[in-house]
């Protein structure tokens, strides 16, 4: 009988080495005939390195080529870094997507908001569901996190079981249940866990996260002590936090006004799913101005300094309905994501100038993370007792600290995986067996482009040193018919010695054409190339930067 060469393999197309664009693949079967399962399909937000780009997502060409063997996509929870790419990438994959009710409802709400969004084959599964996709037997396990209905997955195959934690923390007293299902995770440990693929976000932090309930208590105290208006900004998806704010408002006889479209959308979905039962209806921004100052709590989008969100517009005094004044309070019930500090700082300064008092998580417990610190990670390892640990969902530092912790807890094999590595999970012999192509796809306007294409580097160069266009008319003999026509963007008009940049460019063009031998002058391509080089170098000589240069030669 032939030896069964079926392996269980793990391959991340995104989400290792960064916090964002999570996309994991599990494969089972012989190397040439694997079945695949995708877990999560997330985005990252672009930074200054990708000018003009909003969203970044994993390059899926590896799994697109294997689409026939892709059994489905399971979404662990409705954070953008786990499901935000579905609308953009699903048309390339076109396999069923499995999600629980709240996640599915948020996806549907997002889809309706976007006229170009595809109709996704979405299958709603109950919490704690157990179902099979091809050779994969999948079980959802409740975990606490900063959004409702977060799930860890137990993925069973004939080659063993993987526990894929998704994003999680331990919270014995969450505002919206359930808690992390320790009993189930222990039972999986008893059954035998081959590999644990686990959240590393807070692996550099000792101890345990405080509970959402502690934040709720503090918010109620702070709001209770204020006389003026209170505005609270938080992540729109944190329904538990919104519920805490609403409960605090209720206890202090204040009405809740929701400001910002993303927040309105999540609140509507949360109500439909029963997550805001017992909370009075929220008011729309139009009511804000009519409420007595001591009777209102505004819940706002824009905690990360997003310039078009409600909070930024209020800070600039540009919001049509919501204003703040001396005696009012703004609570940042959020953490500033690294990279957003400056934008958030600008907003705080604007609010302080308007007289508002600011409360942040620097001086009060008004926010907790939804990710496990080292104490919680330790519990997860004790519960599941995996043979193999694969830290994911973290930057290099988080992953390294997580790996070190797993080793110190006695996990026999700890794998420092990278995006694209196809890792065979074999007890005692776990190794990289192949490599999948990976990369980053950018949503640039309405078009998906590959980050490695020339477009983005070109745009970076344009933002640094501008662009010059030179149009020339030559006769068939190669004689200049007209003065060169010069246009430029983003260059200084005059250079240090007082000359006009226009003249510097035109002179350089004329001089180089003069110097070309006759036969070359009759070749428009050769002239274009020579003029481009000469202009770039002449501009560099007077300015110290080389612009992008376009030369068009017309033969008349
Ligand atoms: Zn995440
Ligand atoms: Zn999350």
XYZ file of C-alpha atoms and ligand atoms in Angstrom:
558
model
C 0.000 0.000 0.000
C 1.266 3.472 -0.854
C 2.315 5.560 2.116
C -0.218 8.262 2.938
C 1.619 11.486 2.238
C -1.239 13.746 3.332
C -0.093 16.671 5.412
C -1.905 19.387 7.267
C -0.248 22.617 6.174
C -0.536 26.211 7.331
C 0.161 29.202 5.127
C -0.510 32.861 5.938
C -0.976 35.173 2.967
C -1.018 38.133 5.359
C -1.011 39.027 9.040
C 2.460 37.885 10.103
C 4.947 40.665 10.834
C 2.221 43.277 10.966
C -1.100 43.819 12.695
C -3.473 43.869 9.750
C -4.653 42.067 6.590
C -5.080 38.711 8.259
C -5.513 35.811 5.892
C -4.615 32.246 6.844
C -4.852 29.130 4.731
C -5.031 25.564 5.949
C -4.408 22.805 3.463
C -4.938 19.070 3.749
C -4.066 16.243 1.393
C -1.138 15.122 -0.736
C 1.001 18.036 -1.962
C -0.357 17.904 -5.516
C -4.015 17.590 -4.473
C -4.602 19.681 -1.381
C -7.940 20.980 -0.236
C -7.825 24.467 1.258
C -9.674 26.427 3.893
C -9.276 30.193 4.274
C -9.616 31.828 7.681
C -10.273 35.590 7.542
C -9.857 38.021 4.688
C -8.704 41.348 6.130
C -7.283 44.716 5.153
C -4.605 47.034 6.467
C -4.780 50.795 6.329
C -2.170 52.458 4.150
C 0.455 54.721 5.700
C 2.435 57.617 4.175
C 4.499 55.091 2.213
C 1.509 54.482 -0.018
C 0.367 57.995 -0.963
C -3.190 58.175 -2.280
C -4.000 54.617 -1.208
C -6.710 53.855 1.362
C -6.628 50.114 1.845
C -4.071 47.358 1.498
C -4.869 43.661 1.256
C -3.035 40.391 0.640
C -2.130 39.237 -2.847
C -4.293 36.142 -3.329
C -2.897 34.844 -6.618
C -1.715 31.621 -4.957
C -5.180 30.606 -3.787
C -6.908 32.045 -6.865
C -4.999 29.477 -8.908
C -6.309 26.783 -6.521
C -9.815 28.172 -6.318
C -11.383 24.830 -7.255
C -9.797 23.286 -4.170
C -10.776 26.132 -1.832
C -13.628 24.785 0.274
C -14.698 28.063 1.864
C -13.777 31.150 3.863
C -14.526 31.305 7.589
C -14.530 34.767 9.206
C -13.613 34.821 12.911
C -15.017 38.309 13.624
C -16.051 41.579 11.983
C -12.930 43.708 12.486
C -11.617 45.227 9.276
C -8.261 43.458 9.626
C -10.197 40.154 9.463
C -13.056 40.737 7.034
C -12.447 44.096 5.340
C -11.004 42.648 2.106
C -13.955 40.364 1.365
C -15.847 42.955 -0.666
C -12.775 43.539 -2.835
C -11.307 40.047 -3.124
C -14.357 37.792 -3.080
C -14.977 38.138 -6.843
C -11.564 36.515 -7.420
C -12.414 33.563 -5.152
C -16.191 33.096 -5.319
C -16.464 30.439 -2.629
C -18.960 30.372 0.256
C -18.180 32.646 3.213
C -19.152 31.463 6.706
C -19.797 33.932 9.526
C -21.998 34.332 12.577
C -25.040 36.597 12.575
C -23.520 39.897 13.715
C -20.490 39.548 11.422
C -22.729 38.668 8.489
C -25.078 41.585 9.231
C -22.169 44.049 9.370
C -20.799 42.689 6.107
C -24.222 43.057 4.523
C -24.558 46.636 5.857
C -21.130 47.470 4.408
C -22.072 45.921 1.107
C -25.289 47.941 0.852
C -23.270 51.072 1.575
C -20.975 50.385 -1.397
C -22.769 50.358 -4.763
C -19.919 48.429 -6.437
C -19.805 45.664 -3.828
C -20.418 42.142 -5.110
C -23.186 39.896 -3.849
C -21.240 37.534 -1.627
C -22.291 33.918 -1.075
C -22.661 34.370 2.670
C -23.733 31.524 4.952
C -24.765 32.391 8.496
C -23.661 29.902 11.131
C -24.624 29.892 14.806
C -22.099 30.509 17.575
C -20.441 27.273 18.695
C -21.372 25.699 15.363
C -19.590 22.594 14.146
C -19.613 21.899 10.419
C -17.474 20.375 7.708
C -15.958 21.867 4.582
C -14.333 19.112 2.512
C -11.844 17.374 4.770
C -11.999 20.133 7.394
C -14.167 19.672 10.457
C -14.589 23.161 11.912
C -15.845 24.158 15.352
C -16.449 27.703 16.587
C -15.423 28.498 20.150
C -16.591 31.665 21.901
C -13.869 34.138 22.801
C -14.083 37.600 24.368
C -12.736 40.462 22.253
C -13.539 44.111 21.494
C -16.365 43.309 19.071
C -19.343 40.972 19.529
C -19.302 37.367 18.299
C -15.573 36.714 18.126
C -14.623 33.108 17.547
C -11.651 30.852 17.862
C -11.713 27.878 15.513
C -10.874 24.260 16.150
C -9.990 22.828 12.743
C -9.866 19.032 12.763
C -8.344 17.022 9.930
C -7.207 13.390 9.673
C -3.675 14.746 10.309
C -4.586 16.479 13.554
C -6.303 19.488 15.038
C -5.325 23.148 14.880
C -6.726 25.745 17.241
C -6.779 29.083 15.439
C -7.534 31.615 18.180
C -8.418 34.665 16.101
C -8.366 37.813 18.251
C -9.217 37.151 21.864
C -8.686 38.035 25.482
C -9.894 36.723 28.805
C -12.648 38.812 30.303
C -14.682 37.236 33.089
C -17.122 40.178 33.102
C -17.576 41.414 29.555
C -20.315 43.990 28.888
C -21.650 41.803 26.096
C -21.280 38.053 26.789
C -20.063 35.439 26.200
C -16.759 35.014 27.973
C -13.878 33.058 26.473
C -14.936 29.406 26.663
C -12.147 28.029 28.835
C -13.954 24.724 29.415
C -14.206 24.023 25.697
C -10.581 24.985 25.099
C -9.500 22.644 27.918
C -11.588 19.869 26.374
C -9.804 20.422 23.064
C -6.518 20.190 24.947
C -7.630 16.821 26.340
C -8.595 15.669 22.851
C -5.121 16.653 21.613
C -4.154 19.893 19.876
C -1.454 19.578 17.230
C -0.920 23.302 16.673
C -2.031 26.570 18.241
C -2.095 29.575 15.902
C -2.439 32.459 18.307
C -2.825 36.258 18.647
C 0.462 38.047 19.537
C -0.760 41.676 19.716
C -0.137 42.115 23.446
C 2.543 39.447 23.940
C 4.954 42.163 25.065
C 2.688 43.128 27.968
C 2.861 41.346 31.307
C -0.145 40.464 33.398
C -3.766 40.434 32.333
C -6.077 42.890 30.611
C -8.591 44.712 32.771
C -12.252 43.904 32.048
C -14.691 45.871 29.879
C -16.774 46.098 33.053
C -13.977 48.121 34.764
C -14.064 50.567 31.868
C -17.860 50.762 32.090
C -17.645 51.631 35.812
C -15.108 54.371 35.165
C -17.057 55.853 32.277
C -20.160 56.020 34.493
C -18.187 57.787 37.240
C -16.621 60.293 34.890
C -19.891 61.076 33.139
C -21.662 61.331 36.524
C -19.188 63.946 37.738
C -19.578 66.278 34.728
C -21.932 69.225 34.477
C -21.469 70.127 30.801
C -21.838 68.072 27.656
C -19.894 64.834 27.370
C -18.605 63.492 24.061
C -17.063 60.032 23.893
C -15.121 58.736 20.925
C -14.394 55.056 20.442
C -13.988 52.455 17.702
C -17.326 52.209 15.894
C -17.273 48.402 16.051
C -16.893 48.213 19.835
C -20.541 47.568 20.633
C -19.737 46.594 24.225
C -18.147 49.995 24.756
C -21.075 51.791 23.126
C -23.358 49.844 25.452
C -21.257 50.893 28.472
C -21.458 54.536 27.417
C -25.226 54.247 26.930
C -25.651 52.616 30.349
C -23.538 55.375 31.925
C -25.683 57.987 30.182
C -28.888 56.289 31.389
C -27.629 56.189 34.975
C -26.979 59.921 34.770
C -30.248 60.819 33.062
C -28.584 61.792 29.794
C -29.647 60.973 26.229
C -27.221 59.412 23.754
C -26.644 61.071 20.393
C -24.796 59.010 17.778
C -22.596 61.060 15.449
C -20.847 59.530 12.438
C -22.068 57.169 9.755
C -19.905 54.179 10.695
C -21.182 54.412 14.274
C -24.812 54.691 13.147
C -24.389 51.635 10.923
C -22.908 49.471 13.672
C -25.545 50.585 16.184
C -28.334 49.671 13.792
C -26.858 46.216 13.186
C -26.252 45.763 16.927
C -29.903 46.581 17.657
C -31.093 44.119 15.007
C -28.925 41.452 16.642
C -30.294 42.240 20.122
C -26.967 43.502 21.444
C -28.456 46.807 22.630
C -31.611 45.377 24.237
C -32.776 47.486 27.179
C -31.009 50.605 25.902
C -33.318 53.487 24.872
C -33.225 54.515 21.225
C -30.282 56.697 20.312
C -30.906 60.189 18.976
C -29.649 61.598 15.703
C -27.215 64.541 15.553
C -30.056 66.984 14.766
C -31.305 66.593 18.371
C -27.940 67.559 19.870
C -28.486 71.320 19.813
C -31.888 71.053 21.475
C -30.798 69.038 24.498
C -29.751 70.771 27.726
C -25.980 70.552 28.142
C -26.174 68.338 31.208
C -28.568 65.932 29.461
C -26.456 64.743 26.550
C -23.720 62.240 25.781
C -22.510 62.267 22.192
C -20.824 59.107 20.878
C -18.514 59.984 18.006
C -16.424 58.412 15.309
C -12.890 59.648 14.690
C -10.855 58.354 17.639
C -7.867 57.795 15.319
C -7.823 61.356 14.035
C -9.477 60.504 10.700
C -9.836 63.959 9.104
C -13.325 63.400 7.676
C -14.803 61.784 10.800
C -17.140 63.567 13.212
C -14.562 64.361 15.893
C -12.099 66.028 13.515
C -14.872 68.177 12.066
C -15.947 69.214 15.566
C -12.336 70.036 16.478
C -12.108 72.271 13.404
C -15.452 73.895 14.259
C -16.909 72.570 10.991
C -19.572 70.160 12.195
C -23.069 71.320 11.206
C -24.792 70.012 14.334
C -22.282 69.320 17.068
C -20.243 71.965 18.860
C -18.338 71.963 22.138
C -17.494 74.766 24.538
C -15.890 75.501 27.905
C -17.121 73.103 30.557
C -17.649 70.226 28.103
C -15.648 66.997 28.226
C -14.290 64.747 25.488
C -13.380 61.177 26.487
C -11.081 59.203 24.189
C -12.308 55.687 24.978
C -9.741 54.275 22.598
C -6.062 53.681 22.041
C -4.195 55.711 19.471
C -2.899 53.256 16.881
C 0.829 53.889 16.244
C 1.195 56.254 13.305
C -1.946 58.237 14.185
C -0.468 60.151 17.137
C -0.006 63.392 15.255
C -3.506 63.451 13.773
C -5.008 62.669 17.190
C -2.793 65.332 18.813
C -4.042 67.960 16.352
C -7.628 67.100 17.208
C -6.981 67.272 20.937
C -5.384 70.695 20.476
C -8.407 71.910 18.510
C -10.785 70.665 21.216
C -8.715 72.218 24.016
C -8.786 75.558 22.172
C -12.575 75.323 22.209
C -12.406 74.946 25.991
C -13.145 71.209 26.256
C -11.546 69.060 28.928
C -9.871 65.898 27.605
C -9.856 62.461 29.233
C -7.727 59.711 27.677
C -6.469 56.294 28.698
C -3.248 57.970 29.821
C -4.881 59.335 32.962
C -8.021 57.191 33.409
C -9.091 53.615 32.715
C -11.366 54.545 29.810
C -10.128 51.892 27.393
C -8.926 48.295 27.455
C -7.401 46.278 24.667
C -9.198 43.258 23.239
C -6.021 41.177 23.022
C -4.357 38.801 25.489
C -1.416 39.832 27.628
C 1.165 37.281 28.727
C -0.890 36.009 31.671
C -3.816 35.281 29.377
C -1.588 33.691 26.726
C -0.189 31.438 29.439
C -3.715 30.268 30.269
C -4.394 29.523 26.599
C -1.248 27.345 26.399
C -2.172 25.559 29.620
C -5.676 24.892 28.326
C -4.812 23.690 24.840
C -1.338 22.140 25.423
C -0.317 22.271 21.737
C 2.623 20.334 20.246
C 3.340 23.236 17.916
C 2.950 26.997 18.509
C 2.658 29.463 15.631
C 2.537 33.095 16.782
C 0.597 35.320 14.365
C -1.183 38.725 14.428
C 1.814 40.785 15.467
C 4.853 42.756 14.398
C 8.279 41.101 14.619
C 8.732 42.154 18.241
C 5.345 40.808 19.351
C 5.923 37.537 17.495
C 9.368 37.058 19.034
C 8.137 37.698 22.580
C 5.205 35.355 22.005
C 7.532 32.632 20.658
C 9.799 33.028 23.682
C 6.822 32.731 26.027
C 5.556 29.599 24.243
C 9.024 28.021 24.554
C 9.208 28.909 28.238
C 5.854 27.184 28.724
C 7.303 23.966 27.311
C 5.717 23.881 23.837
C 7.929 21.353 21.992
C 7.988 23.176 18.635
C 7.657 26.935 18.187
C 7.533 28.096 14.586
C 8.592 31.575 13.513
C 6.395 31.586 10.423
C 6.452 34.195 7.689
C 3.829 35.198 5.141
C 3.817 32.765 2.217
C 5.622 29.901 3.917
C 3.763 26.629 3.499
C 4.440 24.832 6.745
C 3.728 21.135 7.173
C 2.476 20.569 10.720
C 3.995 17.236 11.706
C 4.684 16.476 15.338
C 8.464 16.530 15.783
C 9.086 17.368 12.136
C 7.343 20.663 11.447
C 8.959 22.448 8.561
C 8.550 24.764 5.602
C 7.808 22.557 2.600
C 7.009 25.170 -0.018
C 6.558 28.869 -0.607
C 3.427 30.645 -1.905
C 3.777 33.962 -3.711
C 2.687 36.854 -1.497
C 2.441 40.595 -1.799
C 0.228 43.562 -1.170
C -2.710 44.735 -3.242
C -3.730 48.376 -2.879
C -7.160 49.832 -3.364
C -6.181 52.933 -5.334
C -9.331 54.943 -5.932
C -11.656 52.284 -7.317
C -8.900 50.145 -8.841
C -6.921 47.298 -7.292
C -3.198 47.580 -8.081
C -0.181 45.625 -6.952
C 1.938 47.576 -4.451
C 5.066 46.449 -6.311
C 3.867 48.066 -9.552
C 5.517 51.284 -10.678
C 2.432 53.411 -9.834
C 3.101 53.890 -6.153
C 6.897 54.496 -6.281
C 6.180 56.963 -9.102
C 3.639 58.784 -6.965
C 6.137 58.949 -4.117
C 8.710 60.501 -6.477
C 6.133 62.999 -7.725
C 5.322 64.069 -4.176
C 9.027 64.585 -3.463
C 10.274 66.288 -6.595
C 7.385 67.147 -8.924
C 7.141 66.722 -12.677
C 8.332 68.582 -15.781
C 6.877 68.338 -19.306
C 8.797 69.552 -22.360
C 7.186 69.627 -25.814
C 9.380 70.155 -28.872
C 8.699 70.455 -32.587
C 11.497 69.342 -34.943
C 11.612 69.424 -38.713
C 12.307 66.215 -40.637
C 15.904 67.329 -40.912
C 16.141 67.577 -37.143
C 15.989 71.350 -36.862
C 14.150 73.022 -34.004
C 10.966 74.632 -35.328
C 9.747 76.349 -32.158
C 11.009 77.257 -28.689
C 10.413 74.272 -26.379
C 7.093 74.440 -24.522
C 7.749 73.835 -20.810
C 5.246 73.062 -18.043
C 5.974 71.835 -14.532
C 4.229 71.003 -11.260
C 5.773 71.032 -7.811
C 9.063 72.778 -8.732
C 10.147 76.214 -7.475
C 9.433 78.960 -10.032
C 12.784 80.706 -9.468
C 16.130 79.180 -8.560
C 18.859 80.522 -6.284
C 20.531 82.831 -8.815
C 17.205 84.458 -9.704
C 16.731 82.680 -13.043
C 13.301 81.289 -13.917
C 13.000 77.510 -13.734
C 11.262 77.721 -17.131
C 14.432 79.152 -18.658
C 16.722 76.640 -16.956
C 14.667 73.822 -18.494
C 14.289 75.365 -21.978
C 18.020 76.238 -22.161
C 19.028 72.723 -21.149
C 16.769 71.266 -23.849
C 18.061 73.561 -26.617
C 21.699 73.064 -25.630
C 21.518 69.280 -25.718
C 19.705 69.198 -29.069
C 22.395 71.465 -30.519
C 25.079 69.108 -29.283
C 23.486 66.012 -30.872
C 24.968 64.767 -34.145
C 22.635 65.288 -37.144
C 21.493 61.660 -37.619
C 20.487 61.431 -33.941
C 18.465 64.618 -34.194
C 16.274 62.968 -36.814
C 15.386 60.188 -34.375
C 12.607 61.524 -32.062
C 13.167 58.752 -29.475
C 16.860 59.611 -29.190
C 16.027 63.319 -28.819
C 13.413 62.596 -26.130
C 15.893 60.545 -24.134
C 18.701 63.113 -24.450
C 16.431 66.026 -23.482
C 15.003 64.135 -20.504
C 18.489 63.419 -19.150
C 19.699 66.957 -19.766
C 16.656 68.561 -18.116
C 16.836 66.335 -15.044
C 20.497 67.029 -14.625
C 20.180 70.806 -15.199
C 17.339 71.026 -12.673
C 19.364 68.955 -10.227
C 22.299 71.355 -10.634
C 20.219 74.406 -9.628
C 17.722 72.806 -7.239
C 19.351 69.679 -5.808
C 16.436 67.405 -6.860
C 15.621 65.488 -10.018
C 11.978 65.758 -11.073
C 10.052 63.254 -13.145
C 10.449 64.500 -16.741
C 8.235 63.869 -19.778
C 9.510 64.951 -23.205
C 7.331 64.880 -26.292
C 8.968 65.454 -29.691
C 6.726 66.166 -32.657
C 8.192 65.932 -36.143
C 6.531 68.543 -38.384
Zn -7.187 41.613 14.444
Zn -10.134 41.978 16.215
